[in-house]
GROMACS .gro file of C-alpha atoms in nm:
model
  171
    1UNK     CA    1   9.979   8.302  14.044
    2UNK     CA    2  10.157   8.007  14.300
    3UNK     CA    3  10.212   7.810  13.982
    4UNK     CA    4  10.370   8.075  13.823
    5UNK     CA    5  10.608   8.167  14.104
    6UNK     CA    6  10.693   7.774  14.126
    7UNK     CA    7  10.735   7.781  13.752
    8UNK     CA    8  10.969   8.077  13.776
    9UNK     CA    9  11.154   7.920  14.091
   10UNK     CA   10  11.221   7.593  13.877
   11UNK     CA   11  11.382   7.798  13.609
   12UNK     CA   12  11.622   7.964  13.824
   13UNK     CA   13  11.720   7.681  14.007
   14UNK     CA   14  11.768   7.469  13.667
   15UNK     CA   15  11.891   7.755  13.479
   16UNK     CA   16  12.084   7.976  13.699
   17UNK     CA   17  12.231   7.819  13.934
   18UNK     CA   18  12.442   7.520  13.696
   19UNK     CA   19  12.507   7.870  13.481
   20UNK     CA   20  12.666   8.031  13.791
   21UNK     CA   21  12.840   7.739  13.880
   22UNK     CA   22  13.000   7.734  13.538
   23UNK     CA   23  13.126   8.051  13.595
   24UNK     CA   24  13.282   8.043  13.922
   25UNK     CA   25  13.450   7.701  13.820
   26UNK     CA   26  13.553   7.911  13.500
   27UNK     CA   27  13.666   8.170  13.732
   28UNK     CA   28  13.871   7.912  13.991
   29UNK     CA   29  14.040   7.726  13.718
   30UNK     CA   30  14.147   8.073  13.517
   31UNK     CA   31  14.288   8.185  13.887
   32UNK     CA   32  14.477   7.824  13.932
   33UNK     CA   33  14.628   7.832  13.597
   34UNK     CA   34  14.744   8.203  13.618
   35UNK     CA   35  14.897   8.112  13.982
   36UNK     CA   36  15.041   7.778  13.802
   37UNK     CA   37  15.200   7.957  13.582
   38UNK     CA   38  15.388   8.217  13.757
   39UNK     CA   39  15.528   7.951  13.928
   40UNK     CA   40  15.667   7.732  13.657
   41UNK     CA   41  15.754   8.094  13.542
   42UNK     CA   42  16.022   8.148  13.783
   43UNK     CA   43  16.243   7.890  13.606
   44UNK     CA   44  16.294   7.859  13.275
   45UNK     CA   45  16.010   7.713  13.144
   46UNK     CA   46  16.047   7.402  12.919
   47UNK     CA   47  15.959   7.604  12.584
   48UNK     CA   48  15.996   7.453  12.240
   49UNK     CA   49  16.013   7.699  11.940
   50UNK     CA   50  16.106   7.682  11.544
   51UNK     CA   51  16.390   7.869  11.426
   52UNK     CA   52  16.381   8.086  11.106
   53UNK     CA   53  16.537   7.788  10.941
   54UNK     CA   54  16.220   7.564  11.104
   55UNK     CA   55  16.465   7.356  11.329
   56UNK     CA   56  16.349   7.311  11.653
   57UNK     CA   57  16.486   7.544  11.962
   58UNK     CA   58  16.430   7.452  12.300
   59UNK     CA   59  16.510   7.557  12.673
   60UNK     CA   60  16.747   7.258  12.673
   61UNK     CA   61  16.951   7.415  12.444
   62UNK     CA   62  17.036   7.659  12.702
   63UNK     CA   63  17.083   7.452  12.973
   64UNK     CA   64  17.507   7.491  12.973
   65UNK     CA   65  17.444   7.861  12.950
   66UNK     CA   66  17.516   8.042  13.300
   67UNK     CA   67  17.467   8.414  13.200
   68UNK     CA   68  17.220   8.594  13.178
   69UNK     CA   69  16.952   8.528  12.905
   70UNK     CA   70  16.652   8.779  12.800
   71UNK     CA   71  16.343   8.613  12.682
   72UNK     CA   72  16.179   8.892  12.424
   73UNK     CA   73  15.846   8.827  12.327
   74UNK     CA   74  15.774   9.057  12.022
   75UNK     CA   75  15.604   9.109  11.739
   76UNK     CA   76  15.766   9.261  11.392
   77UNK     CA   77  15.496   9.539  11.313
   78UNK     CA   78  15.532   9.663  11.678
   79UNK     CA   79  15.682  10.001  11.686
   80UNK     CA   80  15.827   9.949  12.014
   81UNK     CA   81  15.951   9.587  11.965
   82UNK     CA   82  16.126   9.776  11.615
   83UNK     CA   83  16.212  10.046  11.884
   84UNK     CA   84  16.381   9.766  12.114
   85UNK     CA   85  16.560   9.558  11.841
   86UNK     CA   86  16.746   9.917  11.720
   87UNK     CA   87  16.886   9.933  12.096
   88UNK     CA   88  17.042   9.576  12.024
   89UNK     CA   89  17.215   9.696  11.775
   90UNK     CA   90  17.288  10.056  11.971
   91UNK     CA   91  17.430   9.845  12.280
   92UNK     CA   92  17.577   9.562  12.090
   93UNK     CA   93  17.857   9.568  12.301
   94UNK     CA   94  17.697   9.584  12.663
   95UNK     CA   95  17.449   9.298  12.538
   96UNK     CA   96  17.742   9.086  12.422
   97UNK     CA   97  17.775   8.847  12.697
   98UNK     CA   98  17.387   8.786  12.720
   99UNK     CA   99  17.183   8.530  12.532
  100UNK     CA  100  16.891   8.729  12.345
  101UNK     CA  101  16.591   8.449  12.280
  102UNK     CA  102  16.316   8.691  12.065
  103UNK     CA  103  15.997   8.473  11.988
  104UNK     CA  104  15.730   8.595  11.778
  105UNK     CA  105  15.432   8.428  11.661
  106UNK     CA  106  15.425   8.619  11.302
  107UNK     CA  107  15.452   8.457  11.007
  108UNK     CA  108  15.775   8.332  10.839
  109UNK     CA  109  15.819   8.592  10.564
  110UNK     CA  110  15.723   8.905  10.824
  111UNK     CA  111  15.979   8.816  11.096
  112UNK     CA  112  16.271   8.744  10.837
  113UNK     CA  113  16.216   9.079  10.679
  114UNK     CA  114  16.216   9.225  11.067
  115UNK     CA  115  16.533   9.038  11.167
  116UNK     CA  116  16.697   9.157  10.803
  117UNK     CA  117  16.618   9.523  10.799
  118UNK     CA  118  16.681   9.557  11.158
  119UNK     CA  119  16.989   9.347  11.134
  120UNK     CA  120  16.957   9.134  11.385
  121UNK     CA  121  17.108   8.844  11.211
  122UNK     CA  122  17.511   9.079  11.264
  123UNK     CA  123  17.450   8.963  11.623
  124UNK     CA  124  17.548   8.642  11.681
  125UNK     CA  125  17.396   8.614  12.047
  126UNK     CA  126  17.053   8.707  11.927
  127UNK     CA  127  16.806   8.401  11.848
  128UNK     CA  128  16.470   8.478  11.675
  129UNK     CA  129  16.199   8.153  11.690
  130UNK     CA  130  15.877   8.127  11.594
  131UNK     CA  131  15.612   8.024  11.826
  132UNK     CA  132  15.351   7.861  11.533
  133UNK     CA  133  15.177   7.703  11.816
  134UNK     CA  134  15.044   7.983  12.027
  135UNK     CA  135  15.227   7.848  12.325
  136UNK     CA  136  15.428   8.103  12.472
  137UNK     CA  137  15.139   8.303  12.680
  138UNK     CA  138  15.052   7.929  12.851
  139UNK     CA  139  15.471   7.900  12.931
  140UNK     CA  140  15.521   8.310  13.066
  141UNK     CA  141  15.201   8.423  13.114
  142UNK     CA  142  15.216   8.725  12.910
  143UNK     CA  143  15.124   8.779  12.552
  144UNK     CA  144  15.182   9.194  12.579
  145UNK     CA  145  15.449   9.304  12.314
  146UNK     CA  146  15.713   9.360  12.410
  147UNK     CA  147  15.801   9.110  12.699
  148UNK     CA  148  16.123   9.076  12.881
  149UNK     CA  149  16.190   8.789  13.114
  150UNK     CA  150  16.543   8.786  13.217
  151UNK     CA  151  16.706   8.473  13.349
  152UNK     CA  152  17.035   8.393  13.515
  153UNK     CA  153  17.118   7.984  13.600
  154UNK     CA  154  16.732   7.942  13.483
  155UNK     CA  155  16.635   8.141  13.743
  156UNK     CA  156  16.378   8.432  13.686
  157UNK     CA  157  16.535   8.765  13.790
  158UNK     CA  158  16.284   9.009  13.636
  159UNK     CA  159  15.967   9.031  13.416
  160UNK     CA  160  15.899   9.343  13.222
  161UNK     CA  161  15.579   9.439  13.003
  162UNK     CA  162  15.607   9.727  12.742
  163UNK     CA  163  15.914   9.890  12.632
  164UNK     CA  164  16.182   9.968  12.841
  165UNK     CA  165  16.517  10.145  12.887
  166UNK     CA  166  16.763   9.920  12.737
  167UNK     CA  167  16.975   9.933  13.065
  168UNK     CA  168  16.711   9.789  13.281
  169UNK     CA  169  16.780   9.463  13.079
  170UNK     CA  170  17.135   9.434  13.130
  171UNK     CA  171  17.178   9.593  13.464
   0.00000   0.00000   0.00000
Protein backbone atom coordinates (compact mmCIF):
# COMPACT_ATOMS: atom_id res chain seq x y z
CA UNK A 1 0.00 0.00 0.00
CA UNK A 2 3.19 2.74 0.88
CA UNK A 3 4.59 1.69 -2.47
CA UNK A 4 1.62 2.37 -4.13
CA UNK A 5 1.00 5.81 -2.65
CA UNK A 6 4.84 6.60 -3.53
CA UNK A 7 4.16 5.21 -6.96
CA UNK A 8 1.11 7.43 -7.33
CA UNK A 9 3.03 10.52 -5.74
CA UNK A 10 5.87 10.06 -8.47
CA UNK A 11 3.32 10.25 -11.19
CA UNK A 12 1.86 13.39 -10.16
CA UNK A 13 4.88 15.08 -9.51
CA UNK A 14 6.39 13.88 -13.06
CA UNK A 15 3.19 14.12 -14.76
CA UNK A 16 1.22 16.88 -13.39
CA UNK A 17 3.05 19.27 -12.30
CA UNK A 18 5.47 19.96 -15.86
CA UNK A 19 1.63 19.57 -17.43
CA UNK A 20 0.44 22.46 -15.21
CA UNK A 21 3.34 24.37 -15.75
CA UNK A 22 2.73 24.17 -19.47
CA UNK A 23 -0.39 25.59 -19.02
CA UNK A 24 0.11 28.51 -16.92
CA UNK A 25 3.19 29.46 -19.18
CA UNK A 26 0.55 28.89 -22.09
CA UNK A 27 -1.71 31.02 -20.15
CA UNK A 28 1.11 34.00 -19.30
CA UNK A 29 2.39 34.18 -22.78
CA UNK A 30 -1.43 34.22 -24.43
CA UNK A 31 -2.03 37.23 -21.69
CA UNK A 32 1.46 39.06 -22.80
CA UNK A 33 0.75 38.81 -26.40
CA UNK A 34 -2.95 39.99 -26.11
CA UNK A 35 -1.58 43.04 -23.83
CA UNK A 36 1.33 43.41 -26.64
CA UNK A 37 -0.90 43.80 -28.99
CA UNK A 38 -3.30 46.32 -27.89
CA UNK A 39 -0.51 48.32 -27.52
CA UNK A 40 1.12 48.24 -30.89
CA UNK A 41 -2.69 48.52 -31.68
CA UNK A 42 -3.01 52.03 -30.75
CA UNK A 43 -0.91 53.10 -33.76
CA UNK A 44 -1.16 51.98 -36.92
CA UNK A 45 0.26 48.84 -36.98
CA UNK A 46 2.94 48.06 -39.64
CA UNK A 47 0.49 45.74 -41.79
CA UNK A 48 1.41 44.41 -45.20
CA UNK A 49 -1.50 43.18 -47.47
CA UNK A 50 -2.03 42.13 -51.36
CA UNK A 51 -4.25 44.11 -53.39
CA UNK A 52 -6.89 42.56 -55.75
CA UNK A 53 -4.32 43.11 -58.42
CA UNK A 54 -1.64 41.05 -55.92
CA UNK A 55 0.59 44.23 -55.46
CA UNK A 56 1.63 44.73 -52.19
CA UNK A 57 -0.26 47.44 -49.75
CA UNK A 58 1.21 48.52 -46.72
CA UNK A 59 0.71 51.00 -43.67
CA UNK A 60 3.50 53.05 -45.29
CA UNK A 61 1.45 53.79 -47.96
CA UNK A 62 -0.60 55.79 -45.70
CA UNK A 63 1.83 57.46 -43.92
CA UNK A 64 1.16 61.20 -45.84
CA UNK A 65 -2.48 60.59 -45.11
CA UNK A 66 -3.75 62.90 -42.10
CA UNK A 67 -7.54 62.06 -42.09
CA UNK A 68 -9.18 59.79 -40.83
CA UNK A 69 -8.78 56.14 -42.06
CA UNK A 70 -11.21 53.04 -41.13
CA UNK A 71 -9.56 49.73 -41.00
CA UNK A 72 -12.61 47.11 -41.99
CA UNK A 73 -11.89 43.71 -41.39
CA UNK A 74 -14.59 41.67 -43.30
CA UNK A 75 -15.44 38.84 -44.88
CA UNK A 76 -17.59 38.65 -48.38
CA UNK A 77 -20.27 35.94 -47.33
CA UNK A 78 -20.94 38.00 -44.11
CA UNK A 79 -24.36 39.41 -44.17
CA UNK A 80 -23.42 42.23 -42.09
CA UNK A 81 -20.02 43.03 -43.72
CA UNK A 82 -22.56 42.95 -47.25
CA UNK A 83 -24.85 45.02 -44.84
CA UNK A 84 -21.84 47.56 -44.13
CA UNK A 85 -20.35 47.82 -47.68
CA UNK A 86 -24.20 48.94 -48.98
CA UNK A 87 -23.86 51.95 -46.35
CA UNK A 88 -20.56 52.93 -48.31
CA UNK A 89 -22.26 53.30 -51.08
CA UNK A 90 -25.55 54.93 -49.10
CA UNK A 91 -23.08 57.60 -47.45
CA UNK A 92 -20.68 57.96 -50.27
CA UNK A 93 -20.60 61.43 -49.74
CA UNK A 94 -20.07 61.72 -45.82
CA UNK A 95 -17.29 58.91 -46.24
CA UNK A 96 -15.59 60.90 -48.98
CA UNK A 97 -12.82 62.46 -47.16
CA UNK A 98 -11.92 59.13 -45.25
CA UNK A 99 -9.55 56.42 -46.36
CA UNK A 100 -11.61 52.99 -46.29
CA UNK A 101 -8.75 50.00 -45.92
CA UNK A 102 -11.29 46.59 -46.09
CA UNK A 103 -9.04 43.39 -45.64
CA UNK A 104 -10.40 40.06 -46.01
CA UNK A 105 -8.73 36.86 -45.92
CA UNK A 106 -11.18 35.13 -48.67
CA UNK A 107 -10.07 33.95 -51.63
CA UNK A 108 -9.32 35.99 -54.82
CA UNK A 109 -12.35 35.11 -56.96
CA UNK A 110 -14.95 35.55 -53.72
CA UNK A 111 -13.82 39.07 -52.71
CA UNK A 112 -13.72 40.41 -56.44
CA UNK A 113 -17.24 39.23 -56.98
CA UNK A 114 -18.06 41.09 -53.37
CA UNK A 115 -16.27 44.33 -54.29
CA UNK A 116 -18.14 44.07 -58.01
CA UNK A 117 -21.69 43.40 -57.05
CA UNK A 118 -21.50 45.66 -54.17
CA UNK A 119 -19.69 48.23 -56.18
CA UNK A 120 -17.17 49.10 -54.22
CA UNK A 121 -14.69 49.57 -56.93
CA UNK A 122 -17.19 53.41 -57.95
CA UNK A 123 -15.44 54.54 -54.75
CA UNK A 124 -12.26 55.64 -55.26
CA UNK A 125 -11.29 56.02 -51.42
CA UNK A 126 -12.17 52.44 -50.70
CA UNK A 127 -9.11 49.85 -50.76
CA UNK A 128 -9.91 46.08 -50.56
CA UNK A 129 -6.50 43.71 -49.72
CA UNK A 130 -6.18 40.42 -49.10
CA UNK A 131 -4.62 39.16 -46.02
CA UNK A 132 -3.29 35.45 -47.62
CA UNK A 133 -1.17 35.23 -44.63
CA UNK A 134 -3.51 35.09 -41.69
CA UNK A 135 -1.83 38.09 -40.20
CA UNK A 136 -4.24 40.60 -39.42
CA UNK A 137 -5.69 39.06 -35.93
CA UNK A 138 -1.67 39.05 -34.68
CA UNK A 139 -1.55 43.11 -35.99
CA UNK A 140 -5.41 44.25 -34.35
CA UNK A 141 -6.23 41.67 -32.24
CA UNK A 142 -9.54 40.89 -33.57
CA UNK A 143 -10.57 38.40 -36.15
CA UNK A 144 -14.65 39.09 -35.47
CA UNK A 145 -16.34 40.21 -38.83
CA UNK A 146 -16.92 43.01 -39.14
CA UNK A 147 -14.06 45.11 -37.47
CA UNK A 148 -13.66 48.80 -37.45
CA UNK A 149 -10.50 50.45 -36.23
CA UNK A 150 -10.55 54.04 -37.00
CA UNK A 151 -7.37 56.06 -37.15
CA UNK A 152 -6.55 59.72 -37.38
CA UNK A 153 -2.44 60.80 -37.74
CA UNK A 154 -1.95 56.84 -37.02
CA UNK A 155 -3.43 57.24 -33.97
CA UNK A 156 -6.21 54.75 -32.76
CA UNK A 157 -9.44 56.67 -32.03
CA UNK A 158 -11.91 53.77 -31.76
CA UNK A 159 -12.26 49.94 -32.16
CA UNK A 160 -15.59 48.47 -32.99
CA UNK A 161 -16.66 44.63 -33.23
CA UNK A 162 -19.94 43.69 -35.13
CA UNK A 163 -21.93 45.91 -37.24
CA UNK A 164 -22.55 49.26 -36.54
CA UNK A 165 -24.45 52.46 -37.40
CA UNK A 166 -22.63 53.89 -40.24
CA UNK A 167 -22.38 57.31 -38.37
CA UNK A 168 -20.44 55.97 -35.50
CA UNK A 169 -17.60 55.58 -38.13
CA UNK A 170 -17.47 58.95 -39.40
CA UNK A 171 -18.54 60.93 -36.43
Amino acid sequence: MKRLKIFIGTILIFVFLPLAGKLIANVYYKIKEKNHTQINMQNLPAFSFFTLDNKLFSAKDLNSYTGKIIINFFNPECEHCQYMSKKYIEYADSLKNIKIIMVTNADSATTVKFVTDFKLNSLSNIIVLRDTKFAFFKLFGSSVVPSFFVYKNQTLLKKISGETKIENLFN
